[in-house]
XYZ file of C-alpha atoms in Angstrom:
707
model
C 40.738 25.600 -10.939
C 39.909 22.219 -10.694
C 36.684 22.599 -9.345
C 36.092 25.461 -12.005
C 36.740 22.720 -14.530
C 34.733 20.233 -13.330
C 31.880 22.545 -13.522
C 33.058 23.627 -17.282
C 32.871 19.917 -18.511
C 29.484 19.203 -16.759
C 27.751 22.082 -18.189
C 29.145 21.073 -21.744
C 28.464 17.226 -21.291
C 24.633 17.907 -20.175
C 24.548 20.178 -23.636
C 25.507 17.057 -25.975
C 22.860 15.986 -28.259
C 19.857 14.724 -26.487
C 20.504 16.918 -23.442
C 19.842 20.077 -24.931
C 20.263 22.960 -22.578
C 17.790 25.963 -22.978
C 21.275 28.473 -23.584
C 19.340 31.933 -24.282
C 18.776 34.353 -20.802
C 15.293 33.852 -19.476
C 13.034 36.905 -20.305
C 12.295 38.098 -16.363
C 10.012 41.049 -17.915
C 7.222 38.565 -19.312
C 6.743 37.199 -15.413
C 8.021 40.322 -13.243
C 5.041 42.031 -12.899
C 2.303 39.011 -12.160
C 1.203 38.432 -8.741
C 2.515 35.484 -6.691
C -0.698 33.526 -6.923
C -0.334 34.242 -10.582
C 3.416 32.926 -11.441
C 2.272 29.646 -9.358
C -0.165 28.930 -11.446
C 1.829 29.468 -14.040
C 4.235 26.798 -12.460
C 1.556 24.726 -11.776
C 0.281 24.432 -15.381
C 3.457 23.868 -16.948
C 4.309 20.993 -14.270
C 0.874 19.225 -15.251
C 1.752 19.570 -18.961
C 5.337 18.372 -18.726
C 6.549 21.463 -20.505
C 8.971 24.365 -19.687
C 6.987 26.801 -21.620
C 10.181 28.073 -23.009
C 12.243 29.337 -20.440
C 9.537 30.452 -18.825
C 9.807 27.974 -16.001
C 13.342 28.538 -15.855
C 13.022 32.451 -15.739
C 11.238 31.642 -12.128
C 14.734 30.165 -10.591
C 15.792 34.336 -10.651
C 12.416 35.726 -9.398
C 13.092 37.973 -6.259
C 10.354 35.615 -4.288
C 11.811 32.927 -3.006
C 8.569 30.898 -2.428
C 8.179 31.271 -6.348
C 12.096 30.063 -6.770
C 11.384 26.963 -4.594
C 8.172 26.232 -6.193
C 9.449 26.048 -10.084
C 12.623 24.226 -8.717
C 9.809 21.529 -7.042
C 8.110 21.194 -10.069
C 11.118 19.697 -11.972
C 10.969 16.975 -9.370
C 7.856 15.874 -11.148
C 9.053 17.137 -14.689
C 12.139 14.816 -15.063
C 13.573 16.793 -17.912
C 17.518 16.682 -17.792
C 17.801 19.696 -20.132
C 17.050 21.331 -16.430
C 19.623 20.522 -14.301
C 22.526 22.943 -14.871
C 19.885 25.913 -14.202
C 19.006 23.488 -10.755
C 22.340 23.393 -9.953
C 22.470 26.591 -10.097
C 20.181 27.085 -7.113
C 22.893 25.170 -4.907
C 23.859 28.043 -2.804
C 20.278 30.278 -3.096
C 20.195 32.367 -0.066
C 16.529 30.483 0.801
C 17.015 27.095 2.241
C 14.094 26.047 0.961
C 14.842 26.736 -2.957
C 17.810 24.726 -2.185
C 16.343 21.962 -0.941
C 13.807 21.974 -3.786
C 16.591 21.902 -6.197
C 18.290 19.157 -4.594
C 15.266 16.924 -4.630
C 14.801 17.808 -8.048
C 18.194 16.701 -9.251
C 18.033 13.258 -7.704
C 15.025 12.892 -9.055
C 16.194 13.411 -12.710
C 19.701 12.796 -12.733
C 19.015 9.196 -13.343
C 17.747 9.844 -16.924
C 21.346 11.003 -18.147
C 23.894 8.978 -19.981
C 26.656 7.649 -17.429
C 29.130 9.619 -18.570
C 26.844 12.889 -17.680
C 25.679 11.421 -14.649
C 29.354 10.796 -13.397
C 29.993 14.528 -14.516
C 27.306 15.636 -12.416
C 28.524 13.843 -9.292
C 31.929 15.106 -9.531
C 30.344 18.949 -9.721
C 28.326 18.186 -6.636
C 30.962 16.296 -4.522
C 33.901 18.412 -5.341
C 32.401 22.144 -6.142
C 28.543 21.997 -4.765
C 28.001 20.141 -1.454
C 30.194 22.355 0.548
C 28.527 25.140 -0.436
C 25.114 24.060 0.435
C 23.344 25.125 3.749
C 23.147 22.820 6.818
C 20.392 25.237 8.495
C 16.940 22.708 9.109
C 13.966 23.965 7.076
C 11.072 21.937 8.050
C 12.807 19.518 9.460
C 15.479 19.020 6.780
C 18.482 20.718 5.539
C 19.798 21.320 1.676
C 23.069 19.350 2.216
C 21.166 16.359 4.221
C 19.042 16.110 1.031
C 21.380 16.569 -1.530
C 23.497 13.687 0.137
C 20.404 11.820 0.151
C 19.553 12.583 -3.289
C 22.997 11.425 -4.979
C 21.881 7.764 -3.721
C 19.254 7.925 -6.076
C 21.918 8.286 -9.116
C 25.868 8.007 -8.124
C 27.967 5.357 -8.559
C 29.902 3.371 -5.966
C 32.698 5.923 -6.109
C 30.333 8.830 -5.309
C 28.958 6.312 -2.390
C 32.779 5.866 -0.894
C 33.301 9.063 -1.172
C 30.214 10.267 0.579
C 31.300 8.030 3.421
C 34.620 9.278 3.773
C 33.317 12.880 4.026
C 30.720 12.590 6.136
C 30.582 9.129 8.065
C 33.952 9.474 9.854
C 35.141 11.892 11.830
C 33.221 15.184 12.821
C 30.204 16.001 14.831
C 28.161 13.207 12.817
C 25.428 15.641 12.600
C 25.264 14.273 8.802
C 24.737 10.794 9.286
C 21.263 9.811 8.982
C 20.858 11.524 5.717
C 24.496 9.675 4.982
C 22.472 6.267 6.222
C 19.679 6.876 4.010
C 21.782 7.678 0.844
C 23.700 4.456 1.512
C 19.777 2.611 1.451
C 19.254 4.539 -1.930
C 22.286 3.163 -3.292
C 21.584 -0.475 -2.541
C 17.875 -0.364 -3.877
C 20.038 0.307 -7.156
C 22.418 -2.610 -6.284
C 25.427 -0.460 -5.681
C 26.981 -1.308 -2.295
C 30.867 -0.844 -1.037
C 32.446 -2.447 2.520
C 33.370 1.251 3.462
C 29.641 1.905 3.775
C 28.766 -1.346 5.532
C 31.450 -0.531 7.744
C 30.397 2.803 8.801
C 26.708 1.510 9.195
C 27.941 -1.459 11.728
C 29.791 0.993 13.536
C 26.634 3.101 13.662
C 24.290 -0.214 14.865
C 27.628 -0.066 17.681
C 25.987 3.024 19.096
C 22.724 0.846 20.472
C 19.577 2.316 21.434
C 20.989 5.876 20.104
C 21.170 4.256 16.272
C 17.836 5.110 14.566
C 15.912 2.643 12.330
C 17.121 4.006 9.249
C 20.372 2.006 9.848
C 18.657 -1.192 10.345
C 16.635 -0.175 7.158
C 19.987 0.713 5.357
C 21.787 -2.737 6.271
C 18.544 -4.830 5.332
C 18.544 -3.406 2.351
C 21.759 -4.400 1.518
C 20.997 -7.397 2.795
C 24.212 -9.469 2.947
C 27.926 -9.445 2.257
C 30.838 -10.819 4.161
C 31.063 -7.178 5.920
C 27.711 -7.920 7.383
C 28.304 -11.928 8.078
C 31.179 -10.915 10.271
C 28.789 -8.999 12.652
C 26.186 -11.482 12.943
C 26.058 -11.654 16.550
C 26.045 -7.741 17.121
C 23.411 -7.428 14.660
C 20.819 -10.155 16.481
C 21.624 -8.501 19.571
C 19.982 -5.369 17.918
C 16.819 -6.860 17.825
C 16.286 -5.637 21.159
C 16.126 -2.332 20.114
C 13.222 0.030 22.088
C 11.903 1.123 18.629
C 9.634 -1.599 16.649
C 10.786 -0.017 13.278
C 14.221 -0.983 13.973
C 13.211 -4.519 15.281
C 11.205 -5.279 12.083
C 14.013 -4.184 9.661
C 16.549 -6.439 11.368
C 14.013 -9.113 11.185
C 13.853 -8.709 7.769
C 17.888 -8.512 7.396
C 18.452 -11.447 9.644
C 15.839 -13.473 7.156
C 18.403 -12.257 4.414
C 21.251 -13.470 6.029
C 19.478 -16.612 6.739
C 22.336 -18.137 9.072
C 20.154 -20.302 11.245
C 22.660 -20.924 13.724
C 22.567 -17.444 15.541
C 19.585 -16.053 14.003
C 16.833 -18.900 13.967
C 15.974 -18.443 17.729
C 15.985 -14.800 18.313
C 13.562 -14.883 14.819
C 11.536 -17.063 16.524
C 11.123 -15.043 19.823
C 10.796 -11.897 17.578
C 7.724 -13.491 15.604
C 5.880 -15.552 18.965
C 6.464 -12.330 21.535
C 7.250 -8.759 20.158
C 4.573 -6.332 21.351
C 4.769 -4.492 17.802
C 2.951 -6.540 14.905
C 4.693 -5.099 12.578
C 7.699 -7.011 13.675
C 5.750 -10.127 14.332
C 5.122 -9.835 10.600
C 8.381 -9.144 9.338
C 10.062 -12.029 11.635
C 6.999 -14.439 10.339
C 8.190 -13.551 6.476
C 12.232 -13.888 7.565
C 11.097 -17.306 8.887
C 10.040 -18.659 6.007
C 13.285 -18.369 4.172
C 14.795 -21.343 6.600
C 14.495 -25.003 6.251
C 11.268 -25.934 7.968
C 11.244 -29.387 6.947
C 13.817 -29.873 9.458
C 12.163 -28.092 12.622
C 8.929 -28.916 13.664
C 8.862 -26.507 16.328
C 9.022 -24.079 13.776
C 5.899 -25.021 11.938
C 4.376 -25.406 15.486
C 5.051 -21.708 15.760
C 3.330 -20.672 12.593
C -0.080 -22.789 13.661
C 0.187 -20.530 16.666
C 0.452 -17.404 15.264
C -2.473 -17.450 12.958
C -4.671 -16.340 15.667
C -3.243 -13.754 16.611
C -4.690 -10.902 18.167
C -3.681 -8.832 14.877
C -5.017 -10.607 11.759
C -2.287 -9.035 9.647
C 0.021 -11.235 11.333
C -2.278 -14.261 11.184
C -2.533 -13.691 7.464
C 1.359 -13.695 7.003
C 1.453 -16.937 9.096
C -0.428 -18.903 6.697
C 1.018 -17.035 3.264
C 4.568 -17.696 4.259
C 4.286 -21.209 5.347
C 2.914 -21.259 1.364
C 6.121 -19.338 0.263
C 8.197 -21.576 2.588
C 9.699 -24.768 1.246
C 8.053 -26.834 3.619
C 6.838 -30.229 1.874
C 3.462 -31.667 3.012
C 4.454 -34.695 4.823
C 6.048 -32.530 7.258
C 2.850 -30.434 7.467
C 0.835 -33.237 7.976
C 3.149 -34.251 10.910
C 2.048 -30.911 12.702
C -1.104 -32.161 13.407
C -2.236 -28.690 14.859
C -0.619 -26.425 12.292
C -2.330 -28.856 9.437
C -6.001 -29.365 11.240
C -5.938 -25.665 11.646
C -5.370 -24.744 7.559
C -7.771 -27.206 6.478
C -10.532 -25.692 8.888
C -9.518 -22.293 7.782
C -9.933 -23.249 4.115
C -12.971 -25.282 4.669
C -14.685 -22.507 7.042
C -17.842 -24.114 7.282
C -19.262 -21.918 9.734
C -17.910 -18.625 8.261
C -15.911 -18.192 11.609
C -12.439 -16.753 9.520
C -12.132 -13.977 7.242
C -12.586 -14.812 3.375
C -8.982 -13.488 3.130
C -7.430 -16.073 5.546
C -9.686 -18.905 3.915
C -8.208 -18.255 0.235
C -4.738 -17.867 1.576
C -5.113 -21.131 3.510
C -6.268 -22.677 0.046
C -3.417 -21.326 -1.806
C -0.946 -22.271 1.161
C -2.188 -25.685 1.546
C -2.610 -25.933 -2.704
C 1.523 -25.371 -2.911
C 2.217 -27.713 0.141
C -0.182 -30.813 -0.250
C -0.820 -30.236 -4.071
C -3.539 -32.116 -5.756
C -4.850 -33.076 -2.163
C -5.850 -29.870 -1.438
C -8.796 -30.029 -4.035
C -10.753 -31.422 -1.755
C -10.917 -28.280 0.126
C -11.130 -26.087 -2.481
C -14.919 -25.775 -3.170
C -15.317 -22.620 -5.685
C -19.479 -23.437 -6.158
C -19.753 -22.513 -2.430
C -18.973 -18.797 -2.483
C -19.861 -16.082 -4.668
C -17.247 -13.516 -3.037
C -15.370 -12.716 -6.078
C -12.014 -12.220 -3.767
C -12.644 -15.757 -2.227
C -13.139 -17.476 -5.771
C -10.004 -15.742 -7.402
C -7.959 -17.496 -4.532
C -9.813 -20.755 -4.719
C -9.182 -20.417 -8.600
C -5.720 -19.375 -8.373
C -5.311 -22.466 -5.913
C -6.724 -24.849 -8.480
C -3.523 -24.260 -10.385
C -0.736 -24.101 -7.891
C -1.507 -27.650 -6.598
C 0.324 -28.615 -9.847
C -2.380 -31.459 -10.979
C -2.964 -31.627 -14.852
C -6.640 -32.509 -13.839
C -7.178 -29.363 -12.614
C -6.944 -27.542 -16.164
C -10.084 -28.661 -17.148
C -11.404 -26.512 -14.697
C -9.372 -23.862 -15.210
C -10.136 -23.462 -18.967
C -13.522 -23.698 -18.859
C -13.358 -20.682 -16.351
C -11.103 -19.295 -18.372
C -13.598 -19.096 -21.877
C -16.701 -18.286 -18.973
C -18.538 -15.273 -19.272
C -16.699 -13.931 -15.390
C -14.391 -11.617 -16.682
C -12.930 -12.056 -13.140
C -13.207 -15.692 -12.993
C -11.366 -15.627 -16.196
C -8.723 -13.820 -15.247
C -8.001 -15.835 -11.685
C -8.316 -18.741 -14.185
C -5.425 -17.569 -16.394
C -3.635 -16.960 -13.042
C -4.089 -20.106 -12.350
C -3.197 -21.918 -15.462
C -0.031 -19.623 -15.831
C 0.948 -21.528 -12.314
C 0.062 -24.829 -13.727
C 1.948 -24.522 -16.938
C 5.229 -23.363 -14.513
C 5.049 -26.221 -12.495
C 4.367 -28.766 -15.952
C 6.542 -27.382 -18.715
C 7.313 -30.088 -20.270
C 3.217 -30.678 -21.139
C 3.138 -29.334 -24.459
C -0.475 -30.142 -24.605
C -1.019 -27.658 -21.700
C 0.976 -24.691 -22.965
C -1.138 -24.812 -26.289
C -4.460 -24.937 -24.721
C -3.448 -21.590 -22.545
C -2.090 -19.789 -25.054
C -5.076 -20.662 -26.989
C -7.125 -19.204 -23.768
C -4.641 -16.096 -23.710
C -5.565 -15.488 -27.731
C -9.013 -15.291 -26.869
C -8.787 -13.299 -24.131
C -7.185 -10.419 -25.740
C -10.701 -9.676 -27.524
C -12.505 -9.137 -24.173
C -13.848 -5.837 -23.352
C -12.631 -6.624 -19.602
C -9.698 -4.195 -19.706
C -7.973 -6.382 -16.581
C -8.540 -9.846 -18.933
C -6.763 -8.403 -21.995
C -3.950 -6.605 -19.774
C -3.520 -10.010 -18.027
C -3.566 -12.014 -21.251
C -0.882 -9.460 -22.885
C 1.281 -9.614 -19.928
C 1.149 -13.634 -19.927
C 2.074 -13.941 -23.668
C 5.228 -12.150 -22.972
C 6.196 -15.089 -21.172
C 9.352 -16.848 -22.718
C 6.533 -20.385 -22.454
C 4.171 -18.597 -24.535
C 6.065 -15.843 -26.528
C 4.985 -16.916 -30.323
C 5.046 -14.589 -32.825
C 1.644 -16.193 -34.247
C 0.310 -13.373 -31.384
C 1.289 -10.729 -33.060
C -1.672 -10.160 -35.256
C -4.242 -10.519 -32.322
C -1.831 -8.080 -30.066
C -1.855 -5.606 -32.586
C -5.720 -5.602 -33.058
C -5.877 -4.922 -29.567
C -3.850 -2.453 -29.082
C -5.884 -0.808 -32.290
C -9.265 -1.341 -30.408
C -7.543 0.133 -27.047
C -9.031 3.275 -25.737
C -7.364 5.909 -23.021
C -7.636 6.487 -20.532
C -9.900 3.023 -19.383
C -7.697 0.896 -21.309
C -3.999 2.227 -20.421
C -3.097 -0.556 -18.646
C -4.069 -3.092 -20.962
C -1.634 -0.706 -23.899
C 1.177 -1.096 -21.860
C 1.093 -4.547 -21.478
C 0.442 -4.794 -25.180
C 3.274 -2.810 -26.021
C 5.693 -4.152 -23.828
C 5.076 -8.290 -25.441
C 5.295 -6.578 -28.913
C 8.502 -5.113 -27.771
C 9.751 -8.442 -26.495
C 8.481 -10.301 -29.670
C 10.654 -8.130 -31.726
C 8.760 -8.344 -35.146
C 8.518 -5.493 -37.263
C 4.974 -5.849 -38.608
C 4.346 -3.750 -34.915
C 6.312 -1.011 -36.136
C 3.402 1.096 -37.386
C 1.014 0.650 -34.845
C 3.399 1.069 -31.947
C 4.655 4.621 -33.827
C 0.831 5.765 -33.854
C 1.359 5.304 -30.307
C 3.280 7.963 -30.170
C 1.038 10.642 -31.016
C -1.341 9.797 -28.219
C -1.377 12.652 -25.709
C -0.597 10.499 -22.804
C 2.891 9.891 -21.656
C 2.579 6.499 -19.850
C 1.605 5.424 -23.500
C 3.920 7.285 -25.474
C 6.868 5.554 -22.884
C 5.539 2.329 -23.329
C 5.380 3.124 -27.155
C 9.028 4.092 -26.932
C 10.431 1.289 -25.118
C 8.845 -1.020 -27.407
C 10.352 0.691 -30.745
C 13.333 0.871 -29.169
C 13.369 -3.380 -28.104
C 12.864 -4.017 -31.845
C 14.810 -1.752 -33.945
C 17.488 -1.911 -31.231
C 17.791 1.662 -31.779
C 17.701 4.650 -29.532
C 16.496 6.989 -31.241
C 12.682 6.937 -29.943
C 12.139 9.740 -27.826
C 9.661 9.099 -25.108
C 9.867 12.630 -22.827
C 10.141 15.765 -25.358
C 7.040 16.032 -27.243
C 5.073 18.763 -25.337
C 0.784 18.460 -25.535
C -1.729 19.546 -23.228
C -2.658 16.366 -21.428
C -6.244 14.859 -22.547
C -7.461 15.880 -19.264
C -6.716 18.312 -16.854
C -8.645 20.655 -14.305
C -6.823 23.737 -13.582
C -10.150 25.138 -11.189
C -7.708 27.260 -9.272
C -10.747 28.746 -7.914
C -11.209 25.967 -5.761
C -7.601 25.053 -5.244
C -6.965 28.664 -3.291
C -9.962 28.655 -1.391
C -8.411 25.554 0.383
C -5.964 25.736 2.868
C -2.590 24.222 2.846
C -3.724 21.741 5.092
C -7.289 20.240 4.682
C -8.005 17.969 7.428
C -10.312 15.161 5.909
C -12.496 12.128 7.881
C -12.846 8.974 5.697
C -15.141 6.403 7.404
C -13.913 2.602 6.815
C -16.192 -0.923 8.025
C -13.132 -0.804 10.979
C -13.636 2.648 12.552
C -12.544 6.685 11.271
C -9.200 7.814 9.464
C -8.197 11.383 9.862
C -5.583 12.420 7.405
C -4.127 15.764 7.216
C -4.006 16.575 3.228
C -1.345 18.556 1.619
C -2.076 20.937 -0.792
C 1.130 22.572 -1.903
C 2.699 19.584 -2.476
C 0.508 17.687 -4.353
C -2.225 20.411 -5.398
C -4.010 18.636 -8.112
C -4.012 14.974 -6.716
C -5.274 16.519 -3.460
C -8.261 18.134 -5.563
C -9.003 15.396 -7.364
C -9.375 13.270 -4.480
C -11.798 15.804 -2.776
C -13.841 16.319 -5.660
C -14.429 12.461 -6.427
C -15.206 12.255 -2.362
C -17.393 15.293 -1.479
C -18.978 15.724 -5.267
C -19.168 12.187 -7.242
C -19.499 10.401 -3.848
C -17.047 7.909 -5.907
C -15.668 6.264 -2.531
C -18.233 5.607 -1.106
C -18.918 1.992 -0.802
C -15.871 0.637 -2.399
C -13.582 -1.966 -0.982
C -9.741 -2.033 0.304
C -8.918 -4.240 -2.468
C -5.524 -4.681 -1.627
C -4.074 -5.261 2.103
C -0.346 -6.266 2.316
C 0.582 -6.450 5.853
C 3.106 -4.199 7.097
C 3.387 -2.213 3.905
C -0.170 -0.914 2.565
C -3.752 -0.765 2.697
C -4.999 0.142 -0.704
C -8.677 1.006 -2.097
C -10.799 3.668 -4.361
C -11.171 1.744 -7.035
C -14.905 1.426 -7.954
C -14.502 -2.048 -9.446
C -13.004 -3.338 -6.336
C -10.330 -5.387 -7.833
C -7.446 -3.142 -8.615
C -7.993 -2.206 -12.166
C -11.016 0.510 -12.469
C -10.332 4.512 -11.959
C -12.484 7.535 -12.383
C -12.279 7.928 -16.025
C -9.497 9.969 -15.933
C -5.242 10.000 -15.378
C -3.495 12.453 -13.441
C -0.029 13.554 -13.565
C 2.451 12.449 -10.946
C 3.157 14.917 -8.455
C 6.324 13.867 -6.645
C 7.784 15.705 -3.286
C 10.607 15.531 -0.778
C 7.603 14.482 1.657
C 8.743 10.932 2.498
C 6.275 7.501 3.473
C 6.374 6.999 6.640
C 3.938 5.805 8.786
C 0.280 6.517 7.672
C 1.647 8.580 4.640
C -1.318 8.411 1.937
C -0.054 7.911 -1.541
C -2.013 7.911 -4.618
C -1.385 4.866 -6.667
C -0.311 4.442 -10.227
C 0.490 2.166 -13.566
C 3.530 3.841 -13.623
C 4.561 7.676 -13.524
C 1.518 9.907 -14.534
C -0.928 7.208 -14.325
C -2.358 8.110 -11.037
C -6.416 7.902 -10.887
C -8.613 7.409 -7.810
C -6.750 4.396 -6.272
C -5.325 5.893 -3.031
C -2.920 3.235 -0.346
C -1.783 3.994 3.328
C 1.527 2.768 4.512
C 1.709 0.712 7.782
C 5.458 1.887 8.126
C 8.007 3.858 6.727
C 8.879 2.851 3.013
C 11.744 4.597 1.830
C 11.539 3.460 -1.700
C 8.401 4.433 -2.114
C 9.640 7.934 -1.764
C 9.687 9.712 -5.516
C 7.694 7.504 -7.410
C 4.201 7.832 -5.895
C 2.345 10.776 -5.002
C 1.835 11.562 -1.797
C -1.202 13.711 -0.794
C -1.320 13.405 3.073
C -0.764 11.381 6.373
C -2.968 9.997 8.812
C -2.884 11.820 11.738
C -5.563 9.687 14.176
C -7.072 5.964 13.249
C -3.663 4.156 12.556
C -4.985 1.481 14.850
C -7.721 1.660 12.248
C -5.284 0.945 9.627
C -3.497 -1.713 11.582
C -6.918 -3.487 11.237
C -7.907 -3.128 7.598
C -8.359 -6.317 5.632
C -9.610 -7.281 2.018
C -13.033 -6.343 1.420
C -13.288 -3.508 4.339
C -15.649 -0.784 3.452
C -14.587 2.811 2.594
C -17.694 5.040 4.067
C -18.223 8.540 3.542
C -14.780 10.986 3.327
C -15.620 14.696 4.574
C -13.640 17.769 4.838
C -13.276 18.370 8.782
C -13.069 22.336 9.708
């Protein structure tokens, strides 16, 4: 009776205003005579148009074909429409595992948008009524029950966390422990933790080499607390685990715990000697959180790691020094490290990669201040990436005399230099917040930049105008003017930043232009406008997801899609070697089709660069502008799936949901926090050694489909 009562309350709550359920029975007669291919096409169109089709989508939940039921449920993970939650939950218990798994994923993707009351009722229904009925049989490496345990971590509260641990973390066969571990990690990502969960992870860690890397990942996402500090020696001992993914996460955790007496020497050992470059990267990042000013040996270690065999390690060594608390006089006493940084920043013979040169200049500017200006010679390079780093470094010196250079560049004709100058000035102003003339000069540059034809410059200026240092009501007319001149899709990121700043300024003059954005055929723009309107009016009645409309760009070339196999193998040439990838059409059909057409028909990727590399995270490319602000001239809708971001996963970059274009990224290690937030189109099956060597500025060659 208790379970039935909970279930009824949940259905009633979800039907409250704002969460209206489709109450009519689905009309299966309209779709029952269609072929599987026709049904899938309808589902994909509805997903892409962010529409339920007035119960058409729900009718597919009852289709006799399990593939159709699963595909319909999966689409809801991208729709994220709370009105679909009750019928999705009813799919728990479906006789087909894939249907259950897809439904569990979709519920996890969507439940976070519920009110707190409805979320609590949903988690109660799942914990008390649904989980015990879900299948534990594996389909493609996962089972529905494990999936649901993990998905609850995306929206549940601390009570749900505690109940999951008590049910699946103690006693029994422990077959669901890995799913529970990832659920704990997802709770932790949202800032929810509990000592019961900490204790479970510590016990799991005690199994030594049998403990999977996910345990170390969950612990480092938690990142602190008495429960973990009480077991520091156990945590330190686990650094000898055979799995490098385990070791790299333990290194990150030890940095967050910050106990130099216990962790410093083990971290130095990992940084200097671990055979996996990703562990060395994480250890160097972790060490930068300690006090380098009292440890000359540690400063010397960074110097020794700069020439590492993997350039990602060297780059991390340089950047980590710049983000540490190291003082100039201490660095200068470490003659070897100081001399090396100077040599790299000058790079007179072109010995070092451009990224090293720019990063060394930035690090020196942060540590020795104005004295670094002697190593920053903007006129010596035409490379846009190095120039950007140099310009940023000038501002990071904190020297007021640098303002003249930066203001000149900010008002110049080169938009790339101008944007870097704004970022450099922002750094300078933050170091000298009491200098009113500096702030006023920067404010004037930002207003001028709003009229630039360059989207990156406008977006940067709009974003900075929302900063507390520059937040002035006098900027509202210029922001509104820039907003009204912006166009979709090329200016989406500028529109988002302008709307966000107008929301912070709270001026009612912005209400009319922001309301006009609600009529645009782009959901990311509608979301940005609605959020800004809520910020100004302090009212919650601006919907940002409910309006159905055809997207401004859509490519429903189903003949092309149908001619492709489920898995498409492609070869990507790069200046470092070849990368072979398997693309998953079934999980992200429109994104895969877009990627292939851009690669093979438009040849858009040929000669583009990898414009972003974050060591032991991602390499990113596919931007025809080469700076992260470009695209193909259209945007795609996100296609979320239960696929995980593992080592070598290929994703599509975005500036928020439904803003994907041509830019792609490849992960260098598992990144679970990206799961369900960025479209995954495939994975690398050969050439990860190439991925690990890619640096900023390396180029993409031909991308071809292999037989």
